[in-house]
Coordinates of C-alpha atoms and ligand atoms in Angstrom, one line a residue:
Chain A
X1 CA 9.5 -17.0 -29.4
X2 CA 6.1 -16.9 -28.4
X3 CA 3.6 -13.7 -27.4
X4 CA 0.2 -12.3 -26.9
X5 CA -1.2 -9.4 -28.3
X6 CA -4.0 -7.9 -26.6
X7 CA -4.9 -11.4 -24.9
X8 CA -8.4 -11.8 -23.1
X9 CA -9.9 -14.5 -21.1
X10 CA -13.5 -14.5 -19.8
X11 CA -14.5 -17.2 -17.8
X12 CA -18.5 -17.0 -17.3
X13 CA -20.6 -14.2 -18.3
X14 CA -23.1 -11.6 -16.6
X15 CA -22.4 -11.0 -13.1
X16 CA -19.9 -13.8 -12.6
X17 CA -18.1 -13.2 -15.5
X18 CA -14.1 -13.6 -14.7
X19 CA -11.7 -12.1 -16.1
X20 CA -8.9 -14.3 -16.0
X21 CA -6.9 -12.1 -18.8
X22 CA -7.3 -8.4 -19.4
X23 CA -6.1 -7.5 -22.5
X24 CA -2.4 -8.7 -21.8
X25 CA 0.2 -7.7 -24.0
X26 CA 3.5 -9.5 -23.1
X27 CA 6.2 -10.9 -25.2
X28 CA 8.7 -13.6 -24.5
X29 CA 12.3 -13.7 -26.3
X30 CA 13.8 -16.8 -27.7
X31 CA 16.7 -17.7 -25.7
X32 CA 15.4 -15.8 -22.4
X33 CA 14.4 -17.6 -19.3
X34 CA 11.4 -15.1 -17.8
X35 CA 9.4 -15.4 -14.9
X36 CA 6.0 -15.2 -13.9
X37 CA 4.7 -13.7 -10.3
X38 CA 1.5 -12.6 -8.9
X39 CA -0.9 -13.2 -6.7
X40 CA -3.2 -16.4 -6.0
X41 CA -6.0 -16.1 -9.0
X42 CA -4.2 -13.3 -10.9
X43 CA -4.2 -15.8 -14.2
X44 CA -0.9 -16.9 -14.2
X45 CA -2.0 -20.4 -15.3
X46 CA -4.5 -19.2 -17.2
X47 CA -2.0 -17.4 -19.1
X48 CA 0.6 -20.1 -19.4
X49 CA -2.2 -22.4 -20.6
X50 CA -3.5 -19.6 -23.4
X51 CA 0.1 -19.5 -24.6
X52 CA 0.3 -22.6 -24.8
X53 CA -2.4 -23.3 -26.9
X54 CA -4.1 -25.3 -24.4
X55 CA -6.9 -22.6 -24.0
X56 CA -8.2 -20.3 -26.2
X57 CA -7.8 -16.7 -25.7
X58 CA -11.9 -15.1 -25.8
X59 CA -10.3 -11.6 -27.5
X60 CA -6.8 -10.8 -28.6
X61 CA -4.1 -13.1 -30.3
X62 CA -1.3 -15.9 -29.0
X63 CA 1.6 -16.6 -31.3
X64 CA 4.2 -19.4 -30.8
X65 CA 6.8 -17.7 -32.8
X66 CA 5.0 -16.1 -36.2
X67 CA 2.0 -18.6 -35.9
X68 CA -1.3 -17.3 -34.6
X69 CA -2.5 -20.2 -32.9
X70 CA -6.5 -19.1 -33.6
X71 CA -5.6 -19.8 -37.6
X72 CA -5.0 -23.7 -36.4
X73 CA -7.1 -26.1 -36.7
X74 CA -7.2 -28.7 -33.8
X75 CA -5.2 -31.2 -34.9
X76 CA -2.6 -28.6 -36.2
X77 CA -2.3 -27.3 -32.9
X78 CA -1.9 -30.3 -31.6
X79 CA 0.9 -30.9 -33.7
X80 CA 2.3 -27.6 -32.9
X81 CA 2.5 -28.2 -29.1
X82 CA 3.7 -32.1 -29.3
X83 CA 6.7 -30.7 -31.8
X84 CA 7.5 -27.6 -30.6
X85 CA 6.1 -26.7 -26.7
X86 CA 6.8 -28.0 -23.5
X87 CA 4.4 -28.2 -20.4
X88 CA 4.9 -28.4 -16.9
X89 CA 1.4 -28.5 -15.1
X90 CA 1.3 -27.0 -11.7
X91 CA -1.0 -30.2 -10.5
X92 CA 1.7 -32.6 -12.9
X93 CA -0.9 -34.2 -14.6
X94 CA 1.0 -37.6 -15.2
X95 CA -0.1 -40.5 -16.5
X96 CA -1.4 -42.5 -13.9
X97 CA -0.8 -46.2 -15.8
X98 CA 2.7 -45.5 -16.8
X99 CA 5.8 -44.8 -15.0
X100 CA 8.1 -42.1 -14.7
X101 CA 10.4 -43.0 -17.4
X102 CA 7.8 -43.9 -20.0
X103 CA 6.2 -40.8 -19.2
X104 CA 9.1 -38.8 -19.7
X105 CA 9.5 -39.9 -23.4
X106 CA 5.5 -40.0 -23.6
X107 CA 5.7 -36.7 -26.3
X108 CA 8.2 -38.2 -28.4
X109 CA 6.7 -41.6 -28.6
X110 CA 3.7 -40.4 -29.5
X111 CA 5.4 -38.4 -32.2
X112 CA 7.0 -41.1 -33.6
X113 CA 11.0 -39.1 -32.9
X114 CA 13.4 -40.7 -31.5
X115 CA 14.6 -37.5 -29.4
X116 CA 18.6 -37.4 -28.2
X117 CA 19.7 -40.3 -26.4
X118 CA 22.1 -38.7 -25.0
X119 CA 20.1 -35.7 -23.5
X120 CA 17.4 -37.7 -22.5
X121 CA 19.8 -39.7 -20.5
X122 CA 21.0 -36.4 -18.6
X123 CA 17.0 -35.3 -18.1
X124 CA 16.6 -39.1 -16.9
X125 CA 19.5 -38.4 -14.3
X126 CA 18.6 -34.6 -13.0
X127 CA 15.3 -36.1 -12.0
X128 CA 17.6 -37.8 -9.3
X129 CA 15.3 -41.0 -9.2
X130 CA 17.4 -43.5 -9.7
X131 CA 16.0 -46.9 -9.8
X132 CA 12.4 -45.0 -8.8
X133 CA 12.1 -44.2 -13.0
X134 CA 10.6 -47.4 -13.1
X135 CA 7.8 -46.7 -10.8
X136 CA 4.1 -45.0 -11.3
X137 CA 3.5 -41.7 -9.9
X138 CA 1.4 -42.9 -6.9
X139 CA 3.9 -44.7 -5.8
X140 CA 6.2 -41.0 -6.4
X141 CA 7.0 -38.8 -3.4
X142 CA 4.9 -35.5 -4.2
X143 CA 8.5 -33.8 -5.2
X144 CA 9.4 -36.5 -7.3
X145 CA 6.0 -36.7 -9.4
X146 CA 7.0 -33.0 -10.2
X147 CA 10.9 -33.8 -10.8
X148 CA 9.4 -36.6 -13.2
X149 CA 7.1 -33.3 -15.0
X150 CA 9.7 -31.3 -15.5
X151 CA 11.9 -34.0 -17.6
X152 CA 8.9 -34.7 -19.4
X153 CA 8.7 -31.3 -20.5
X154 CA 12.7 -30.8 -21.1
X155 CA 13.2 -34.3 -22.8
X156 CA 12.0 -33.8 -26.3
X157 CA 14.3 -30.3 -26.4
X158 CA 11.3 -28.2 -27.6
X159 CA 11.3 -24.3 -28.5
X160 CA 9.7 -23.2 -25.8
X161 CA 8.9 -24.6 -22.1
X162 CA 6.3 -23.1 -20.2
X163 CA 6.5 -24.3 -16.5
X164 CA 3.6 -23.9 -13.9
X165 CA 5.2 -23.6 -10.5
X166 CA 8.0 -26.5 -11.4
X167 CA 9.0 -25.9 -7.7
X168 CA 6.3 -25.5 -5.8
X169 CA 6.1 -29.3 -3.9
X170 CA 10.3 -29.7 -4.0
X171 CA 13.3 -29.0 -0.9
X172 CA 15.2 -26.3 -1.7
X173 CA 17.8 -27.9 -2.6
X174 CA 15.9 -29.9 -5.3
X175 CA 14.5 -26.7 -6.8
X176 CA 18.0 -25.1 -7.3
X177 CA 18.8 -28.4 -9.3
X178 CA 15.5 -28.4 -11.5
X179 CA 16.8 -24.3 -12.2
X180 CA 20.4 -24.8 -12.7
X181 CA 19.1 -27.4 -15.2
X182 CA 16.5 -25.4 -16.7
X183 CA 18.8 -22.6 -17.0
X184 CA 21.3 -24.4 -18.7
X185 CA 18.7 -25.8 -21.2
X186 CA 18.4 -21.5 -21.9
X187 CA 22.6 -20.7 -22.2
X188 CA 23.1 -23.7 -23.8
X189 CA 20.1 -24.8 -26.1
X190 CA 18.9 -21.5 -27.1
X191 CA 15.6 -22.8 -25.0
X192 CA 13.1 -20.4 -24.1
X193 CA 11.3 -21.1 -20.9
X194 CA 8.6 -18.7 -19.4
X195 CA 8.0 -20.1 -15.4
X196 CA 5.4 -19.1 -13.0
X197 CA 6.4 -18.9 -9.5
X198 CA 5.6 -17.9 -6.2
X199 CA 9.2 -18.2 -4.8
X200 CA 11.3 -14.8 -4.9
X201 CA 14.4 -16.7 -4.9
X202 CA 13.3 -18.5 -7.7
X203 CA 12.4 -15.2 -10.0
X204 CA 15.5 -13.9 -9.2
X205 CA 17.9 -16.7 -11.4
X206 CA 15.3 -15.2 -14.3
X207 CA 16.6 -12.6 -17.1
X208 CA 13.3 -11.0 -16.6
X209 CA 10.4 -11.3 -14.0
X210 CA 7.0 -10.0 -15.0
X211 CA 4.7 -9.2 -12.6
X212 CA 0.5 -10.1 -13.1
X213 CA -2.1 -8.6 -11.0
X214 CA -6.0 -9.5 -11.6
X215 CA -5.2 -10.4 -15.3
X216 CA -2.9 -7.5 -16.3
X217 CA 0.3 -6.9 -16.6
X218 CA 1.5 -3.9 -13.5
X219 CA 4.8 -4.4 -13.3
X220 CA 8.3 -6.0 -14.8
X221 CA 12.3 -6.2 -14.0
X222 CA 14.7 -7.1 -16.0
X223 CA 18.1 -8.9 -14.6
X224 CA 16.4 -8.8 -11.0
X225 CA 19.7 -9.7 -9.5
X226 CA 22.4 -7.2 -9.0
Chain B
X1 CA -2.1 -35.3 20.9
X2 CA -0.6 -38.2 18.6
X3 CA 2.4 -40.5 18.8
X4 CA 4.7 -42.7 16.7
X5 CA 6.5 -45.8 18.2
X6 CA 9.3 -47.7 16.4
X7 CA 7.2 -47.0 13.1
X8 CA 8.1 -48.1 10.0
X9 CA 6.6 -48.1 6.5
X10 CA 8.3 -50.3 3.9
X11 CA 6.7 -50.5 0.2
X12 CA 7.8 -53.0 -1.9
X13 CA 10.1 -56.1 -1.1
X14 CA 13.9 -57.3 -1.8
X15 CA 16.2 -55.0 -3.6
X16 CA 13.2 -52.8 -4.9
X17 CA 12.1 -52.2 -1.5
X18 CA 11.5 -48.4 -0.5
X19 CA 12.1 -48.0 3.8
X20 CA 9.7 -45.2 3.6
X21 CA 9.5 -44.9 7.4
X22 CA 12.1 -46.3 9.4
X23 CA 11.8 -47.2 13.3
X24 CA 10.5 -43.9 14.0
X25 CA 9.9 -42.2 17.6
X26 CA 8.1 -38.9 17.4
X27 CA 5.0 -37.3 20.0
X28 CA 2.9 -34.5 19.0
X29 CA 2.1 -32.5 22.1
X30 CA -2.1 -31.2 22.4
X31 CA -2.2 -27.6 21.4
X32 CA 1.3 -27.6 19.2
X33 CA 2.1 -26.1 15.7
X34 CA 4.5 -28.9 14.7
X35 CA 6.5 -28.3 11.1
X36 CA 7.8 -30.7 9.4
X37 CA 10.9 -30.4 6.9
X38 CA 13.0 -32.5 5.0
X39 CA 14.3 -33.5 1.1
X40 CA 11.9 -34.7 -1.0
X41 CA 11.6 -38.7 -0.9
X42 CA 11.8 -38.2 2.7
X43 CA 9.2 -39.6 4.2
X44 CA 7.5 -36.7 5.1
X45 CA 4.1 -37.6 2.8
X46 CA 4.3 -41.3 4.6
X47 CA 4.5 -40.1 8.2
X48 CA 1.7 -37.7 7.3
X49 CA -0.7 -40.6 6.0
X50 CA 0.4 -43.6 8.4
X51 CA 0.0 -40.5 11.7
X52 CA -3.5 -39.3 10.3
X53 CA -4.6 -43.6 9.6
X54 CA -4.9 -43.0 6.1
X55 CA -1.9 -45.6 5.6
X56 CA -0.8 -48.6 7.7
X57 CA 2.3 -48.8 9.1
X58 CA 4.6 -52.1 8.7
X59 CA 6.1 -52.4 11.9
X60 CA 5.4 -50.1 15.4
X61 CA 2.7 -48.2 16.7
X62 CA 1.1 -45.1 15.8
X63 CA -1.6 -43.4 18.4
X64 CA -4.5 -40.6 17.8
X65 CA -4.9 -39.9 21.6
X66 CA -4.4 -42.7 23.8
X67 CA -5.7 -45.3 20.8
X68 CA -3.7 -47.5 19.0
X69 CA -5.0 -47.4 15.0
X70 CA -4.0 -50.7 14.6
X71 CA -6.9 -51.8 17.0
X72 CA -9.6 -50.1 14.9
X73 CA -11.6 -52.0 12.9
X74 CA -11.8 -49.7 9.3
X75 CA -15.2 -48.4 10.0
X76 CA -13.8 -47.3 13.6
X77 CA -10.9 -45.7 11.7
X78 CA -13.2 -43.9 9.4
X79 CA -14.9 -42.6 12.1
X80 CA -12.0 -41.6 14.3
X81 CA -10.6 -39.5 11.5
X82 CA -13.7 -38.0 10.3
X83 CA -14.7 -36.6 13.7
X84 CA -11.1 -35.9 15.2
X85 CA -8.6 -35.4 12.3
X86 CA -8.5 -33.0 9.7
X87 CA -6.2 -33.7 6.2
X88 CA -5.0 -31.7 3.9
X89 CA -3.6 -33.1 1.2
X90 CA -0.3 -32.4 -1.0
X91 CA -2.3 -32.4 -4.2
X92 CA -5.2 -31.4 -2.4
X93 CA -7.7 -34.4 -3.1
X94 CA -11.2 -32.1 -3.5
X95 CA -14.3 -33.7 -4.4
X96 CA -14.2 -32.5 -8.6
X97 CA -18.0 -32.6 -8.8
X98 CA -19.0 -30.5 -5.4
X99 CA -18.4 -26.7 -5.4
X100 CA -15.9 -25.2 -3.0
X101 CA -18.5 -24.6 0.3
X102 CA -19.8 -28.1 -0.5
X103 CA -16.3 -29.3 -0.5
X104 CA -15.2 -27.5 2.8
X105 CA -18.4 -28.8 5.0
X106 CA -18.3 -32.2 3.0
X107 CA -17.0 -34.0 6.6
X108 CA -19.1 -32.8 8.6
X109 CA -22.4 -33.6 6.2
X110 CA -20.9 -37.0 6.1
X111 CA -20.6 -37.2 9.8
X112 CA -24.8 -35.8 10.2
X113 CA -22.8 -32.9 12.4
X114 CA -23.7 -29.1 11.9
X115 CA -20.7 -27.7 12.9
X116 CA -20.6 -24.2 14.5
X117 CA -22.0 -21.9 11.8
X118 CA -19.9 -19.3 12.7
X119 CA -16.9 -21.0 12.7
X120 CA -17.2 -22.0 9.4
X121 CA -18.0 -18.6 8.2
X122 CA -15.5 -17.5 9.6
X123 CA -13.5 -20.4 7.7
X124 CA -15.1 -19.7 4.1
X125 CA -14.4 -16.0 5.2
X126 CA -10.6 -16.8 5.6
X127 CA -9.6 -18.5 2.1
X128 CA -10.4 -15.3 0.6
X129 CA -12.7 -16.8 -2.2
X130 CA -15.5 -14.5 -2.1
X131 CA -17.8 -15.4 -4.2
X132 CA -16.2 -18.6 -6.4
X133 CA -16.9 -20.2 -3.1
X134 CA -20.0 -21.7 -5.3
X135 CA -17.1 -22.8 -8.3
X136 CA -15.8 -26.3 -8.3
X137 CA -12.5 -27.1 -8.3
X138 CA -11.7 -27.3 -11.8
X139 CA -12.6 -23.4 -12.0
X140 CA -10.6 -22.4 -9.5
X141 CA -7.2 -21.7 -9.7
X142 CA -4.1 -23.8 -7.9
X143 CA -4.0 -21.7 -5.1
X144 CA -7.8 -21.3 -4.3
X145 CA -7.8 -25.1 -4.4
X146 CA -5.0 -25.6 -2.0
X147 CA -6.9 -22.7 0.0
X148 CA -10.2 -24.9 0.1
X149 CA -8.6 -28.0 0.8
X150 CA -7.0 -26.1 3.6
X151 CA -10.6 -25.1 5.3
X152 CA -12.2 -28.1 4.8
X153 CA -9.6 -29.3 7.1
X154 CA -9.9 -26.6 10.0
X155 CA -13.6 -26.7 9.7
X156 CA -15.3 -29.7 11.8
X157 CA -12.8 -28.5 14.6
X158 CA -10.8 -32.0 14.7
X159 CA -8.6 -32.6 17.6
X160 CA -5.5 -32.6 15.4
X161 CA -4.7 -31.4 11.8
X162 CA -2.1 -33.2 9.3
X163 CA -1.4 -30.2 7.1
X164 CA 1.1 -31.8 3.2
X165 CA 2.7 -28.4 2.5
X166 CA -0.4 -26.7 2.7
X167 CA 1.2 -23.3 1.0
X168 CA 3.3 -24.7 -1.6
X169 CA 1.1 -23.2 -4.0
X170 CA 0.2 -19.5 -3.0
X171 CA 2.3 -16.5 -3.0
X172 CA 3.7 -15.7 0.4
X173 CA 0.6 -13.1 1.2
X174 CA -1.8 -15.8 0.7
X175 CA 0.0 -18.5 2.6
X176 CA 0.9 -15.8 5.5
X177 CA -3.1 -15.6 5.7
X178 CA -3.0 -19.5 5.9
X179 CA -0.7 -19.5 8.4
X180 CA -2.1 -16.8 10.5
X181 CA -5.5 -18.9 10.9
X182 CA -4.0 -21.9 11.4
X183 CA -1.9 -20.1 14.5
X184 CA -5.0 -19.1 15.6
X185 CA -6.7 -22.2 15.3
X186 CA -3.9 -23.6 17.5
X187 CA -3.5 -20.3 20.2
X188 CA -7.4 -20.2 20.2
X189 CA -8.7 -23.1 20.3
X190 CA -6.2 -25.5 21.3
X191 CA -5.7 -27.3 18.4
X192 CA -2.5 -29.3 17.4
X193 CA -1.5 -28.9 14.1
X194 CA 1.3 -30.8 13.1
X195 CA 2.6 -29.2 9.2
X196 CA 5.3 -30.8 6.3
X197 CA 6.8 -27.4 4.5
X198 CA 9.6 -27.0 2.4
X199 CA 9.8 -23.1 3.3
X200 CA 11.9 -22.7 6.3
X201 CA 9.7 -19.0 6.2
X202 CA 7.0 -21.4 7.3
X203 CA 8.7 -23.3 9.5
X204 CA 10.1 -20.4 11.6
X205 CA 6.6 -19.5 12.4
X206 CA 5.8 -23.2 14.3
X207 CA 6.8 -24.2 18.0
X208 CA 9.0 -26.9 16.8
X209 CA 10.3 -28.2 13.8
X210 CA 11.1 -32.0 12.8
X211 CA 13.7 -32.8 10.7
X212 CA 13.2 -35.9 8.1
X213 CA 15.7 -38.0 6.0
X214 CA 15.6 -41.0 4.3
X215 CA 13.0 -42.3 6.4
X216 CA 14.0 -41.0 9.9
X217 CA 14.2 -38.3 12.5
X218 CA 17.8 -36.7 12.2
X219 CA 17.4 -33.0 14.3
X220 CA 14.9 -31.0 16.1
X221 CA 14.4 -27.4 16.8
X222 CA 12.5 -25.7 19.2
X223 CA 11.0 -22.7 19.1
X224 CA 12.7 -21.5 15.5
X225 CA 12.4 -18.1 16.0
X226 CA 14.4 -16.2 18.1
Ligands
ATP301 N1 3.0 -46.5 -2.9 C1 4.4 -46.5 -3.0 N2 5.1 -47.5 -3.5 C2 6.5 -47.5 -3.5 N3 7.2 -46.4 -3.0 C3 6.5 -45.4 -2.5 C4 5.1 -45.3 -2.5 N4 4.7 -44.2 -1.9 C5 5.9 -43.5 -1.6 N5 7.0 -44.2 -2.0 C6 8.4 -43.8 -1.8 O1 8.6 -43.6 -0.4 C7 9.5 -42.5 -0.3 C8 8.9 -41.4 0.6 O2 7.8 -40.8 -0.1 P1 7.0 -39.5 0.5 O3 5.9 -39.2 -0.4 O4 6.7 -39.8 2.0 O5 8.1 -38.4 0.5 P2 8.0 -36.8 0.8 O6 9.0 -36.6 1.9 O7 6.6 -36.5 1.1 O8 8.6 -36.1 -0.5 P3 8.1 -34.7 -1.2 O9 8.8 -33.7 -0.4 O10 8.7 -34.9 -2.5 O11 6.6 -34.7 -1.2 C9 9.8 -42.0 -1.7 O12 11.1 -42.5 -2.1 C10 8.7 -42.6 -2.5 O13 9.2 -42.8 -3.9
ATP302 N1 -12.7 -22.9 -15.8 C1 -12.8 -21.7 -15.1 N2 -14.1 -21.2 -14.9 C2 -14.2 -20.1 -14.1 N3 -13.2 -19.4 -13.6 C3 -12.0 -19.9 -13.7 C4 -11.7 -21.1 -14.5 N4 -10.4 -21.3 -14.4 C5 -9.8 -20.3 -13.7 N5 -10.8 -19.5 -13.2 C6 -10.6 -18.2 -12.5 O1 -9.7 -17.4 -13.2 C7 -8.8 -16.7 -12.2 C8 -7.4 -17.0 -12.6 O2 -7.1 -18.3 -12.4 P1 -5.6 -18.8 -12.6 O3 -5.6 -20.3 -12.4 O4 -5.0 -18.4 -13.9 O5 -4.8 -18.2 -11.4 P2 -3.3 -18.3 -10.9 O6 -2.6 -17.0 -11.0 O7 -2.6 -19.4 -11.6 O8 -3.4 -18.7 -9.4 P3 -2.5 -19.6 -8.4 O9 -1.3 -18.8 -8.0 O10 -3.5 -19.8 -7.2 O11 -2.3 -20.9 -9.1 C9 -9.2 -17.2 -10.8 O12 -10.0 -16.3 -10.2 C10 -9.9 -18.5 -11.1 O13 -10.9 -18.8 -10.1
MG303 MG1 -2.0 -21.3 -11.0
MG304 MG1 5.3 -35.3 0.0

C-alpha cells in the first residue's frame, strides 16, 4: 500500500545537520496493521509525515501504492492525501473553531463525498463522546481531543491510516477500544494502518512491529504475540 | 503542600452542563510524589488546572500552602504560581517562537530571578537534548517537547509541581529518566510533586496514587509498590 525506497531526511546542514531519516527502506502491505517503535527523536514522526506526503523526503522515494509522491504536483498531492490517506497527528492538530463532529467529517466535506452514513455513525460512537461531539476541542478532555483525531482519520474509510501515537494521552481502557476498532477497520475493510507507539502492549495487537533507531531501520517482528 | 475542599468545577449550565469536579476533598502532603489516575473525561486535567490556579473552581476551596486562591487578586495569583508552582502541561504549552533553553528558564526571566545555575544545568542536562537545546519547538520532536516542558517546570525550584501526564509521549527509557529526576527532585530537595498518568508503570513508582471518576475521588493507594 504505501513504501519508501531509500528515504532520507536532513533537517539543517553543516554541523547541525539532522538526520531525521537514513536511507530507510521499509514497506507496508495493504491490509496489514504495522507498528512503529523507537526511541524519543529516532524519526518516527518524521517518517509517518514523509509517507504521508506531508514532508518531502531530501533523497530517496515515498510511494502511496504505485505513485511516487515526488512526480506530484501540490495540488495533486493534496488530492491524493484528502482521497486516499488518513492522519492522526501525535499533537491532534484539530480545528480549533469547529467541533468534534464537524471535524470528524472535515476531509469529506471538503472533498465534496458524502462518505458512509452508516460507518460514520459507528466512528461517531467509538469516540464514546456522546452529547460532547457537539463541543470544540478546548472544551475536550486531552483523551477525548485525540478519540475525536482518530475518527477523523477513520471516517472517510481511506487506503491507508497513518497514526502518530493515537494512544499516547488515553486510559487504558480507551486505548484498547481505539485498537479493537482500528483493527477491525484492517480485518474487515482491507485498511492498512501503519501506527507509531511507545506502548509495548500496544505493538503487540500489530501483524508486524518495526523497530527505528536514529533514522534507520535495526530491527523488525512479525506476529509479536505468540 | 496544597489542598482541595468540597471543590467543584461545573462548565456549562442545564442539561449540557459537564460536573467536571465534584465536591472534592483531597491534601497533597510537602515532600510527596502524588499520581494521579483515572478514565479519560475524568477530571484529572480540571483538578490539575483549578489545584495549580490556572482555572477557578465553582464551588469550595482550593489552597497553595496555607492561602486560599480565591483571595488573590489575579496579579497575586500570577505571582504565586510563577515563583512557587511549576506546570507542565498535557499538550505541553511551549513558547513556539523561543528555543528550548529560552523556553525552560522562560519563568524565572519573567520573575527577574537567576535561579541556581547549576541546578538548571543539571536540568537542561537531564532532558537529554544535547545540543537541539538551541531548536524551538516546532523542530523538535513530540517527545523532546514534552521533555522541555517538563524542565521548565522543575527549573525555578517551585514549592510544588502539577505534572498532565508528563511521559505520555516518550518511550519507557525516556520517561524512566523523567521519572528518575523528578524522584529526585522530591527525595532531594523536598519537593511535592503531585502527577496525572495513565501508566500504572508510572504510578507504581509514586508514594500514593489517587483514583478519579467522573468528577470525584473513588479509591486511594498507598505506597503502590510492594
Ligand atoms: N472548557 C470546557 N467546557 C466544557 N466542558 C469541558 C471543558 N473542559 C473540560 N470539559 C469537560 O470536563 C470533563 C473533564 O475534563 P478533563 O480534561 O479534566 O479530563 P481528563 O481526566 O484530564 O481526561 P484525559 O485523560 O482524556 O486527559 C470532560 O468531560 C471534558 O469534556
Ligand atoms: N523541523 C525540524 N528541524 C530540525 N530538526 C528537526 C525538525 N523536525 C524534527 N527534527 C529532529 O529530527 C529528529 C526526529 O524527530 P521525530 O519527530 O521524527 O522523532 P520521533 O521519533 O517522532 O520522536 P518522539 O517519540 O519524541 O515523538 C529529532 O532529533 C528532531 O529534533
Ligand atoms: Mg514523534
Ligand atoms: Mg487530561
Amino acid at each position: 500500500a504505501a513504501r519508501a525506497v531509500g528515504a532520507t531526511k536532513i533537517y539543517g546542514a553543516g554541523d547541525t545537520e539532522v538526520r531525521a531519516l537514513d536511507a530507510i527502506d521499509v514497506s507496508f502491505e495493504q491490509g496489514r496493521f504495522t507498528a512503529i517503535m523507537g526511541p524519543s527523536g529516532s524519526g518516527k514522526s518524521t517518517l509517518m509525515h514523509c509517507m504521508a506526503g506531508l514532508d518531502t523526503v531530501t533523497g530517496g522515494q515515498v510511494f502511496i501504492g504505485d505513485t511516487d509522491l515526488s512526480t506530484l504536483s501540490e495540488r495533486d498531492l493534496t488530492l491524493l492525501r484528502r482521497d486516499h490517506v488518513g492522519f492522526v497527528f501525535q499533537a491532534f492538530n484539530l480545528v480549533p473553531t469547529l467541533n468534534a463532529i464537524e471535524n470528524i467529517t472535515l476531509p469529506m466535506d471538503l472533498a465534496g463525498a458524502d462518505g458512509d452514513p452508516a460507518w460514520i455513525d459507528e466512528v461517531v460512537d467509538t469516540t464514546g463522546l456522546g452529547d460532547r461531539v457537539k463541543h470544540r476541542p478546548n472544551e475536550l478532555s486531552g483523551g477525548q481531543q485525540q478519540r475525536v483525531a482518530v475518527a477523523r482519520a477513520l471516517a472517510g474509510k481511506p487506503q491507508i491510516i497513518f497514526a502518530d501515537e493515537p494512544t499516547g494521552n488515553v486510559d487504558s481502557n480507551t486505548g484498547a477500544e481505539i485498537l479493537d476498532f482500528m483493527g477491525r477497520a484492517v480485518t474487515e475493510m482491507g485498511q492498512t494502518i501503519v501506527m507509531v507507539t511507545h506502548d509495548a502492549a500496544v505493538a503487540a495487537r500489530a501483524d508486524r512491529v518495526v523497530f527505528l533507531v536514529d533514522g534507520k531501520i535495526v530491527d523488525e517482528l512479525a506476529d509479536p504475540t505468540p
